[in-house]
mmCIF file of C-alpha atoms and ligand atoms in Angstrom:
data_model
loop_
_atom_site.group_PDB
_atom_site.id
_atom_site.type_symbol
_atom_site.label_atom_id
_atom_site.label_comp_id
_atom_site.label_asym_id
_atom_site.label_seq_id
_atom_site.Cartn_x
_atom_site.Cartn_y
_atom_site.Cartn_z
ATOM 1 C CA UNK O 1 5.113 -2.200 14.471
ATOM 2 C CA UNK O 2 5.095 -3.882 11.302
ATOM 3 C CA UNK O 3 3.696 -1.446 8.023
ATOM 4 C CA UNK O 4 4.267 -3.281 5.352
ATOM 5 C CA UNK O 5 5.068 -7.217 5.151
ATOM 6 C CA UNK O 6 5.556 -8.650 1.705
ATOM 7 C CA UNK O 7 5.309 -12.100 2.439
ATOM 8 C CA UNK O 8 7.014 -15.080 -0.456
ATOM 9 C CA UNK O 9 6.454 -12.741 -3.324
ATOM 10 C CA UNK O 10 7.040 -14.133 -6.695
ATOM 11 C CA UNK O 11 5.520 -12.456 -10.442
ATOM 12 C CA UNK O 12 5.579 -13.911 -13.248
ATOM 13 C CA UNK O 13 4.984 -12.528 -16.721
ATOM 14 C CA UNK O 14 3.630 -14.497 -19.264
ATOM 15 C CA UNK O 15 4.934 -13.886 -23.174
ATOM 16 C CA UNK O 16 5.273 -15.725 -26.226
ATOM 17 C CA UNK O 17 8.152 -17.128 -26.034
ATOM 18 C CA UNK O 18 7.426 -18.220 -22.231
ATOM 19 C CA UNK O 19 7.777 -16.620 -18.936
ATOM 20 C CA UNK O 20 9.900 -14.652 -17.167
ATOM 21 C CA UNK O 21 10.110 -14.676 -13.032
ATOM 22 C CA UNK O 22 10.203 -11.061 -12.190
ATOM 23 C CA UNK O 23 10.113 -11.794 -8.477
ATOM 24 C CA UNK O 24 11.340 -15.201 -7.002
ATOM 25 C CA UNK O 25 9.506 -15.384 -3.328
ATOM 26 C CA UNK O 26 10.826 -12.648 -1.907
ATOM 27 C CA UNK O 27 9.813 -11.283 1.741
ATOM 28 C CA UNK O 28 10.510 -7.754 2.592
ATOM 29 C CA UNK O 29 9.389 -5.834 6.191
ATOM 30 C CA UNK O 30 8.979 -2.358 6.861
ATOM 31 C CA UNK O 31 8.389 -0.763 10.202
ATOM 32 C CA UNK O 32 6.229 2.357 10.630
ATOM 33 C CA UNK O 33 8.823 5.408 10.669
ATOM 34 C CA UNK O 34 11.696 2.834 9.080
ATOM 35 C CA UNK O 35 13.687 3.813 5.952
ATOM 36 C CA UNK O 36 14.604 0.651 3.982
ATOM 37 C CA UNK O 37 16.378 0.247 0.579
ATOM 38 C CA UNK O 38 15.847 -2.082 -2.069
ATOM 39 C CA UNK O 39 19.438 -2.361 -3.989
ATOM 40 C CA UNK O 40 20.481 -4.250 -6.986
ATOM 41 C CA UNK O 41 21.488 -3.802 -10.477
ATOM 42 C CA UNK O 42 19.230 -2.441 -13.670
ATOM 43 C CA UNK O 43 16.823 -5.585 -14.338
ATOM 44 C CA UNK O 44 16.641 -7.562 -10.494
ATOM 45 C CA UNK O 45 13.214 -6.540 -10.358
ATOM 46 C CA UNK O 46 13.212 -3.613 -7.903
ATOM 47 C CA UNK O 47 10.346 -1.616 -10.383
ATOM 48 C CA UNK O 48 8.285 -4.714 -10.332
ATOM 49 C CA UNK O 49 7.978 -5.004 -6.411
ATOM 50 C CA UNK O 50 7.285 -1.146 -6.701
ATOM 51 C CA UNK O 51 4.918 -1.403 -8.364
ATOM 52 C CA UNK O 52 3.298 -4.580 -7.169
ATOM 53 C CA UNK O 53 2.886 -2.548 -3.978
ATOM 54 C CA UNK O 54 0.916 0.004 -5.924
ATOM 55 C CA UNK O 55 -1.337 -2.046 -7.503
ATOM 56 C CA UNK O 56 0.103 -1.611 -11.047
ATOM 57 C CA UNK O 57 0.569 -4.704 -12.399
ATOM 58 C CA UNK O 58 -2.713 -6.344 -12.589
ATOM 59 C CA UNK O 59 -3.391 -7.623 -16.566
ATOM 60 C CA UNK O 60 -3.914 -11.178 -17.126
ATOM 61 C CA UNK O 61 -0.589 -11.820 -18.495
ATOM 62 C CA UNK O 62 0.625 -11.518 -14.868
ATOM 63 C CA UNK O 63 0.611 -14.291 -12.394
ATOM 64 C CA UNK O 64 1.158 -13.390 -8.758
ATOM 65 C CA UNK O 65 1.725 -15.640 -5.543
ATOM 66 C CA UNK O 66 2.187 -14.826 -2.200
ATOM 67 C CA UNK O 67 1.113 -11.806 -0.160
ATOM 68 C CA UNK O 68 1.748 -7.851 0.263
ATOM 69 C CA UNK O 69 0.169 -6.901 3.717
ATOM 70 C CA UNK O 70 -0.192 -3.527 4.799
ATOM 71 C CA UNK O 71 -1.522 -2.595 7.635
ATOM 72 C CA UNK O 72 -2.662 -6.128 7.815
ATOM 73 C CA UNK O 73 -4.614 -5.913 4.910
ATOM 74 C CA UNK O 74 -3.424 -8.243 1.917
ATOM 75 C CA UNK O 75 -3.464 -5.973 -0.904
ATOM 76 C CA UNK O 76 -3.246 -8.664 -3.725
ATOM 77 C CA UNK O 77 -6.568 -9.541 -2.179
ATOM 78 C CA UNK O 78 -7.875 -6.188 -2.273
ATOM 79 C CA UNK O 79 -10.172 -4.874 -5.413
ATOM 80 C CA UNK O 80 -8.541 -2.283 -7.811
ATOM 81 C CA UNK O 81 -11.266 0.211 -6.238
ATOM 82 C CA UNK O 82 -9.833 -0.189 -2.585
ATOM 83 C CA UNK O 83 -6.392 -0.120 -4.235
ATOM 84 C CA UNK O 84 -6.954 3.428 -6.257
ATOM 85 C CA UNK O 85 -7.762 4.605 -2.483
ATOM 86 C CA UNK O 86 -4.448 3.683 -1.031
ATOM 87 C CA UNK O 87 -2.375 4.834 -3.635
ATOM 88 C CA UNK O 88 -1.668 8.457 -3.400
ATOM 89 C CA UNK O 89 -3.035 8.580 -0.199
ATOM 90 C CA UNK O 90 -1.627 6.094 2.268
ATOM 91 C CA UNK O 91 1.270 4.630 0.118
ATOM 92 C CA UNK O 92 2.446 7.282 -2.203
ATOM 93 C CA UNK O 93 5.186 7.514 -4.677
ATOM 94 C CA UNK O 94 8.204 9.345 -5.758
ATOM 95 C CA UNK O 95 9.467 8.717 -9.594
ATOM 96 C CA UNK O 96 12.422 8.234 -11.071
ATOM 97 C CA UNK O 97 12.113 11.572 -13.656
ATOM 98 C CA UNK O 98 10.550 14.487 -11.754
ATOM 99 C CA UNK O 99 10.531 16.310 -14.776
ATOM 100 C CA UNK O 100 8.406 14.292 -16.800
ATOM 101 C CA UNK O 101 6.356 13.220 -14.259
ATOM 102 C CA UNK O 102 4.746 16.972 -14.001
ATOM 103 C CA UNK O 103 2.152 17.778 -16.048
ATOM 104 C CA UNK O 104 3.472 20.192 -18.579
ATOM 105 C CA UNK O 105 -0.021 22.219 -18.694
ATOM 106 C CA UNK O 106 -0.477 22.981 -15.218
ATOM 107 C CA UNK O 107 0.762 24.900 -12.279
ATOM 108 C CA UNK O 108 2.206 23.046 -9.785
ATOM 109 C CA UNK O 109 -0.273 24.850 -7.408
ATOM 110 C CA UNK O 110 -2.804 23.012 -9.835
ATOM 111 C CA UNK O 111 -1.101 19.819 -9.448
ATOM 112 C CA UNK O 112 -1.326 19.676 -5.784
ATOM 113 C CA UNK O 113 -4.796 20.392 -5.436
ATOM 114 C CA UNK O 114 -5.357 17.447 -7.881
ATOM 115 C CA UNK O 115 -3.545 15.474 -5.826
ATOM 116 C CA UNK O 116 -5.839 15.966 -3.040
ATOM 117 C CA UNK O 117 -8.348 16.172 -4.344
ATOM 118 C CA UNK O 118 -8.268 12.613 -6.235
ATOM 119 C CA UNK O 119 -8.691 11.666 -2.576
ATOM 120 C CA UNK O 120 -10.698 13.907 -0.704
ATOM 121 C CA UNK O 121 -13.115 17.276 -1.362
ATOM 122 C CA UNK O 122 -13.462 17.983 2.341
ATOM 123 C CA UNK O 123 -10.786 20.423 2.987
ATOM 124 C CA UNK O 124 -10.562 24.372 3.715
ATOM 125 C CA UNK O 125 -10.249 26.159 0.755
ATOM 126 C CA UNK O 126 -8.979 29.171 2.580
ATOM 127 C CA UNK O 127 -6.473 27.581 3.855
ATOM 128 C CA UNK O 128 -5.065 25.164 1.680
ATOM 129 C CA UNK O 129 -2.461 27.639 -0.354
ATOM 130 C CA UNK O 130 -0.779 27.991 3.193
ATOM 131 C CA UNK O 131 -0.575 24.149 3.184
ATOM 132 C CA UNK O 132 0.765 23.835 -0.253
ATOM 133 C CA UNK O 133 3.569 26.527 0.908
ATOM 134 C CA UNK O 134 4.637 24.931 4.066
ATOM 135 C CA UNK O 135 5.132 21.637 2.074
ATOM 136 C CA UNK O 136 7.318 23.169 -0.510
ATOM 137 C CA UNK O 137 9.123 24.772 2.509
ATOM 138 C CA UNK O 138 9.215 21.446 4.119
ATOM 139 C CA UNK O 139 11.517 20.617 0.830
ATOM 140 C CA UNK O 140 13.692 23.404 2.149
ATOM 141 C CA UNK O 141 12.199 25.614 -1.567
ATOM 142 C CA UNK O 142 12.689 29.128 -0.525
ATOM 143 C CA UNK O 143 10.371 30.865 -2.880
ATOM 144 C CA UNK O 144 7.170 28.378 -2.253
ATOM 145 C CA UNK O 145 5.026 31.042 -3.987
ATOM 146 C CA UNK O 146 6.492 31.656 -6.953
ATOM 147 C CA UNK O 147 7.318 27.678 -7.119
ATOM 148 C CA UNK O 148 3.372 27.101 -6.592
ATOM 149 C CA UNK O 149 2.733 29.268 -9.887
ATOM 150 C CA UNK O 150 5.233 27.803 -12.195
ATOM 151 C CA UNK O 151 5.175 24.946 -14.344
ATOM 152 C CA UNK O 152 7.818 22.622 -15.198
ATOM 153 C CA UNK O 153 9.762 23.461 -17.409
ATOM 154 C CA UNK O 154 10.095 26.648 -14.946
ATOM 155 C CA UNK O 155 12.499 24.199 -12.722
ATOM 156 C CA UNK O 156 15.403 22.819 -12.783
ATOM 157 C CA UNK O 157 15.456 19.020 -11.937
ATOM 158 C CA UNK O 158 16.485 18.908 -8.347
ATOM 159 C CA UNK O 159 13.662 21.528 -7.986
ATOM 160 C CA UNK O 160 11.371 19.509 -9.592
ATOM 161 C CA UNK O 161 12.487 16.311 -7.541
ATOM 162 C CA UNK O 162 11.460 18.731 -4.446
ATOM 163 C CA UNK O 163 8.390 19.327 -5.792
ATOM 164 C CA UNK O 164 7.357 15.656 -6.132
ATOM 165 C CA UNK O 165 8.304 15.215 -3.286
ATOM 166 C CA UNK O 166 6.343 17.634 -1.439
ATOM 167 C CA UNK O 167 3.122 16.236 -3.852
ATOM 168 C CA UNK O 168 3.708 12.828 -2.180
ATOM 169 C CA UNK O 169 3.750 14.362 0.859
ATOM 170 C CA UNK O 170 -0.004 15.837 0.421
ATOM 171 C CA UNK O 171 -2.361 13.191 2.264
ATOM 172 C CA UNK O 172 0.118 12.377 4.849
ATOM 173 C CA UNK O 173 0.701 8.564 3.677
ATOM 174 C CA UNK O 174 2.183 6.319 5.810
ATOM 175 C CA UNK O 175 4.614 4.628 3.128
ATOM 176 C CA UNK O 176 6.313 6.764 0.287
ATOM 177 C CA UNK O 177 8.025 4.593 -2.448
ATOM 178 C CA UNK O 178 10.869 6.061 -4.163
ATOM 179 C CA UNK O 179 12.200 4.147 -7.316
ATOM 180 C CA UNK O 180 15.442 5.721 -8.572
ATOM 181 C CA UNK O 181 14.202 9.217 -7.392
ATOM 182 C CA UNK O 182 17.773 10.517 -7.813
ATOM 183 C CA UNK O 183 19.467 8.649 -10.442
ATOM 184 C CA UNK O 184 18.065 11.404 -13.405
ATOM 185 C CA UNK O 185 20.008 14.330 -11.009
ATOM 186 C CA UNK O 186 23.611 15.044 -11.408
ATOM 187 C CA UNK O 187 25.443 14.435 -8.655
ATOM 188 C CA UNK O 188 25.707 17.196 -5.733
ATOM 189 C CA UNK O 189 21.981 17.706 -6.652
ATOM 190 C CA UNK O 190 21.429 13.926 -5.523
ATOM 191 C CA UNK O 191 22.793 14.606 -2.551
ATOM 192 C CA UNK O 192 21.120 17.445 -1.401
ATOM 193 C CA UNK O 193 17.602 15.910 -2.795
ATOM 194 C CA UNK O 194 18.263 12.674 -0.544
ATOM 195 C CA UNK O 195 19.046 14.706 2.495
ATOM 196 C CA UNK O 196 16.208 16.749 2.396
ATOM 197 C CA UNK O 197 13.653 13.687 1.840
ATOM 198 C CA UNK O 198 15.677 12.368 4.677
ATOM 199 C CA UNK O 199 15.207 15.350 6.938
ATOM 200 C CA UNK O 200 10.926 15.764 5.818
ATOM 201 C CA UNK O 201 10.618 11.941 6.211
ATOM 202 C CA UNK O 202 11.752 11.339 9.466
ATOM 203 C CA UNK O 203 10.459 14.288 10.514
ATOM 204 C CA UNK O 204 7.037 13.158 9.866
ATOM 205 C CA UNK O 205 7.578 10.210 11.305
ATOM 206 C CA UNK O 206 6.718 8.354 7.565
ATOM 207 C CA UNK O 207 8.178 4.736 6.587
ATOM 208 C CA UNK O 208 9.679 4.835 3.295
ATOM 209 C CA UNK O 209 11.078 1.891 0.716
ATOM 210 C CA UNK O 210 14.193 3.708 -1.394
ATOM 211 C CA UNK O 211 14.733 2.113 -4.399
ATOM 212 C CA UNK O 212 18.404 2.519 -6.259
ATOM 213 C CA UNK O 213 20.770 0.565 -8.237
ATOM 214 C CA UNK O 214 23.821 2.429 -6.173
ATOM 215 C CA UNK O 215 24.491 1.362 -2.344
ATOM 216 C CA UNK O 216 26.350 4.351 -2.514
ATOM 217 C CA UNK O 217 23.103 6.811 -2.777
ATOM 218 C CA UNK O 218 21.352 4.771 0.183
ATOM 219 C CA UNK O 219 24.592 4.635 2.664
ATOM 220 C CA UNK O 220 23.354 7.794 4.798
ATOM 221 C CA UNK O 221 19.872 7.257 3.796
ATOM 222 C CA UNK O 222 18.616 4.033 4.668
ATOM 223 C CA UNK O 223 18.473 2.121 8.317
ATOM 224 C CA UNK O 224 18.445 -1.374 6.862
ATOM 225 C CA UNK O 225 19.261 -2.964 3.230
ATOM 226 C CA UNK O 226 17.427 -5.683 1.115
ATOM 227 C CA UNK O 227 20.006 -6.209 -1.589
ATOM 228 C CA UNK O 228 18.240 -8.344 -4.880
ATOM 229 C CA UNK O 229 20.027 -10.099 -7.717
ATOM 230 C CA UNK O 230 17.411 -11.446 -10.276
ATOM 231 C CA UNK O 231 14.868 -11.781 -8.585
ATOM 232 C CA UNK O 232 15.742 -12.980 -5.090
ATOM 233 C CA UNK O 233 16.985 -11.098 -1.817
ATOM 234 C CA UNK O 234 20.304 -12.082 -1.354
ATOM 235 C CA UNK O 235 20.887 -10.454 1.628
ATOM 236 C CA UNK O 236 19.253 -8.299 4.587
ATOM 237 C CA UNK O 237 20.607 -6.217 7.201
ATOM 238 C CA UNK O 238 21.363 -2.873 9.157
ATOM 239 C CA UNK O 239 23.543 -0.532 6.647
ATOM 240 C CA UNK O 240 26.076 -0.917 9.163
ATOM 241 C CA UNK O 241 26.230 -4.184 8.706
ATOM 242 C CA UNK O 242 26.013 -4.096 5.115
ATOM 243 C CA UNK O 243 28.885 -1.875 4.857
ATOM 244 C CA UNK O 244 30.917 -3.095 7.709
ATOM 245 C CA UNK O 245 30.440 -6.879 7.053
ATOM 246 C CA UNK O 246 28.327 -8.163 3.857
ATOM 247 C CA UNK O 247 27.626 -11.441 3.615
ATOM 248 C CA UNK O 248 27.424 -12.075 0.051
ATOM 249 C CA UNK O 249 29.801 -12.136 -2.579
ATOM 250 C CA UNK O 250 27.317 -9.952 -4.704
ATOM 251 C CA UNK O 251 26.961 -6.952 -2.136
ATOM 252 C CA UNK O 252 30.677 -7.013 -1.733
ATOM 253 C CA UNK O 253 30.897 -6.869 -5.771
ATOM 254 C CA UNK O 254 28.051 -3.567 -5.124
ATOM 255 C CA UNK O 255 30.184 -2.158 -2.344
ATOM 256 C CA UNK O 256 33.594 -2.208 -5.074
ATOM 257 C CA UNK O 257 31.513 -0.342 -7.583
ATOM 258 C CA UNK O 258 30.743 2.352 -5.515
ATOM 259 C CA UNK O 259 33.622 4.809 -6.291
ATOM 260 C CA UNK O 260 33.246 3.683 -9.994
ATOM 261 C CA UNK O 261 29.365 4.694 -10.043
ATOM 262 C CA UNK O 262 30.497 7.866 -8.732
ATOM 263 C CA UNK O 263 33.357 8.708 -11.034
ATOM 264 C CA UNK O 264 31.322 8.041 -13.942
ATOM 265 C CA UNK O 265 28.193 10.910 -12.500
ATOM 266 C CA UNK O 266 30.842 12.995 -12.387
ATOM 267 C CA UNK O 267 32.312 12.629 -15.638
ATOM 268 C CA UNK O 268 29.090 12.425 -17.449
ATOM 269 C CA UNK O 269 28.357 15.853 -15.364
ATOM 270 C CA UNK O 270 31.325 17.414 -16.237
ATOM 271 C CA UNK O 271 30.736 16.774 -20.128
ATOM 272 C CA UNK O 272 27.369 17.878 -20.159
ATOM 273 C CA UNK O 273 27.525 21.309 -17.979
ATOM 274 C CA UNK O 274 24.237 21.451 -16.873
ATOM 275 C CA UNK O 275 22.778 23.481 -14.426
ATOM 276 C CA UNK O 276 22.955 22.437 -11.124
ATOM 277 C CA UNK O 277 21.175 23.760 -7.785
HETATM 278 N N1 LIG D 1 5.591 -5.348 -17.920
HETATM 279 C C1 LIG D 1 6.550 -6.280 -18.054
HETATM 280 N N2 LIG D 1 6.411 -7.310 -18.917
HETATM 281 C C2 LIG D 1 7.355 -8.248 -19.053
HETATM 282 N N3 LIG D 1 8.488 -8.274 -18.328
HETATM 283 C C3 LIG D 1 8.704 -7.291 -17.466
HETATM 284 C C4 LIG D 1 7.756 -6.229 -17.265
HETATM 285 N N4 LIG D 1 8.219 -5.380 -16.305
HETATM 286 C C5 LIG D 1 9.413 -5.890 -15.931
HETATM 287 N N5 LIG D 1 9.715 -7.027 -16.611
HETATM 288 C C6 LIG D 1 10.906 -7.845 -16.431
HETATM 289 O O1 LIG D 1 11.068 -8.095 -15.042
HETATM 290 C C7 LIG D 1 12.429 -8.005 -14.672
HETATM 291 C C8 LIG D 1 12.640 -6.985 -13.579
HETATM 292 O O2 LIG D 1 12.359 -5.689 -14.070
HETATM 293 P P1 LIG D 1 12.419 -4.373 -13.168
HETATM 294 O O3 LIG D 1 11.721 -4.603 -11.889
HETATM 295 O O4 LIG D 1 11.927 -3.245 -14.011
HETATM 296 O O5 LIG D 1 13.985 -4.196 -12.905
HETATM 297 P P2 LIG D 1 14.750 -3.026 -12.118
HETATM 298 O O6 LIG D 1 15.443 -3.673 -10.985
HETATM 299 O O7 LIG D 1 15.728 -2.465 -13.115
HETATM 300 O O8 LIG D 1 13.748 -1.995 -11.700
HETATM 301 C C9 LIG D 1 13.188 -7.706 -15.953
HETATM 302 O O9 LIG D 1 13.661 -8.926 -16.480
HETATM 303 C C10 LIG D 1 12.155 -7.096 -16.838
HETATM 304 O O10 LIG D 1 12.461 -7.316 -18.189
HETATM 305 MG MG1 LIG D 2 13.625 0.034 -12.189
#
């Protein structure tokens, strides 16, 4: 069954000097349980259907057309009230900088509970430290307790990453979005962090849109491809098919640049010797 069906999609945003189309009609389906990646280069407007899914981008310089339905509801239609109560609940989101996405001056533990509880007081209070745990464990963390009491700067970034991940996890959404959620990691730690929101993700059975500028990172991640060039979806398919036989010119061009992406992590890691885990 159908989750989410962005229907002829365009945005506009409206500036001085004129306006620029973000998003040029684009459709995009996801199934329940379905992993699907959004790929194109820095600029195609992969952020912008992100966050048109959230709700974000709602000021009056903005001019929207066409339709987002989830769960057959059409949530340009929907009021920012109804909105706030889907996001971080049954659509939830993974960021690009786990790091700075924290809260510097709380726990995690403290983070989590406000992450419920923006949606819901009615839960048992005796119990919900063991839940916090068996998420963090669910992001393979082996120390959830003394994770739960840090903050942080306490982490390094992959275990940060885990961490966010496990706080989208909290109210069991149906859809997590994850824009770029690797790109800020060096390069073995991207792996690892993919693989494991792989494993938790189809474990619970969630649908999730994976965001990246790299077909590389979405290759073992992803069952089908939307790939975007300015705007528009080029192309849509399987990732077998995308890797096996792509249609456009452009993916092709994305499919050369793979090894190239990768040498370049892997200089840039080797120059800055950071930590990894
Ligand atoms: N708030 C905004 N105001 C004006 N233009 C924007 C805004 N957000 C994004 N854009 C423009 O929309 C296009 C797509 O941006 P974005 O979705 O962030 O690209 P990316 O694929 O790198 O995530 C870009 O041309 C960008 O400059
Ligand atoms: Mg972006």
């Amino acid at each position: 069954m159908t989750l989410l069906s962005i229907r002829n999609l365009e945005v506009q945003f409206k500036h001085y000097e004129g306006v620029t189309t973000a998003l040029k009609k684009i459709s995009l389906d996801i199934k329940e349980g379905e992993k699907v990646a959004l790929v194109g280069e820095s600029g195609s407007g992969k952020s912008v259907t992100a966050r048109m899914i959230l709700g974000l981008l709602s000021n009056s310089n903005i001019k929207k057309n066409g339709e987002i339905f989830f769960e057959n509801i059409d949530l340009l239609k929907e009021s920012s009230s109804q909105i706030k109560q889907i996001r971080g609940n049954k659509i939830s989101m993974i960021f690009q900088d786990p790091v700075s996405s924290l809260n510097p001056y709380f726990t995690v533990h403290k983070q989590m509970l406000q992450a419920l509880e923006n949606h819901t007081k009615d839960y048992d209070k005796n119990t919900i430290e063991k839940y916090f745990v068996d998420l963090l464990k669910d992001v393979k963390i082996e120390d959830p307790e003394r994770v739960l009491n840090s903050y942080a700067f306490q982490l390094s970034g992959g275990m940060a990453q885990r961490v966010m991940i496990s706080m989208a996890l909290i109210n069991n959404p149906k859809l997590i979005l994850a824009d770029e959620p690797t790109t800020a990691l060096d390069v073995t730690v991207q792996k690892k962090v993919l693989s494991i929101m792989k494993d938790v993700i189809s474990r619970k059975k969630m649908s999730m849109l994976l965001i990246s500028h790299n077909l590389g990172v979405v290759r073992e991640f992803a069952d089908k491809i939307y790939v975007i060039y300015q705007g528009t979806i080029l192309e849509e398919g399987s990732t077998e098919k995308i890797f096996n036989s792509p249609g456009h010119i452009y993916t092709q061009t994305l499919l050369q640049a793979i090894p190239k992406i990768y040498e370049q992590l892997i200089n840039a890691k080797l120059k800055r010797h950071q930590n990894t885990d």
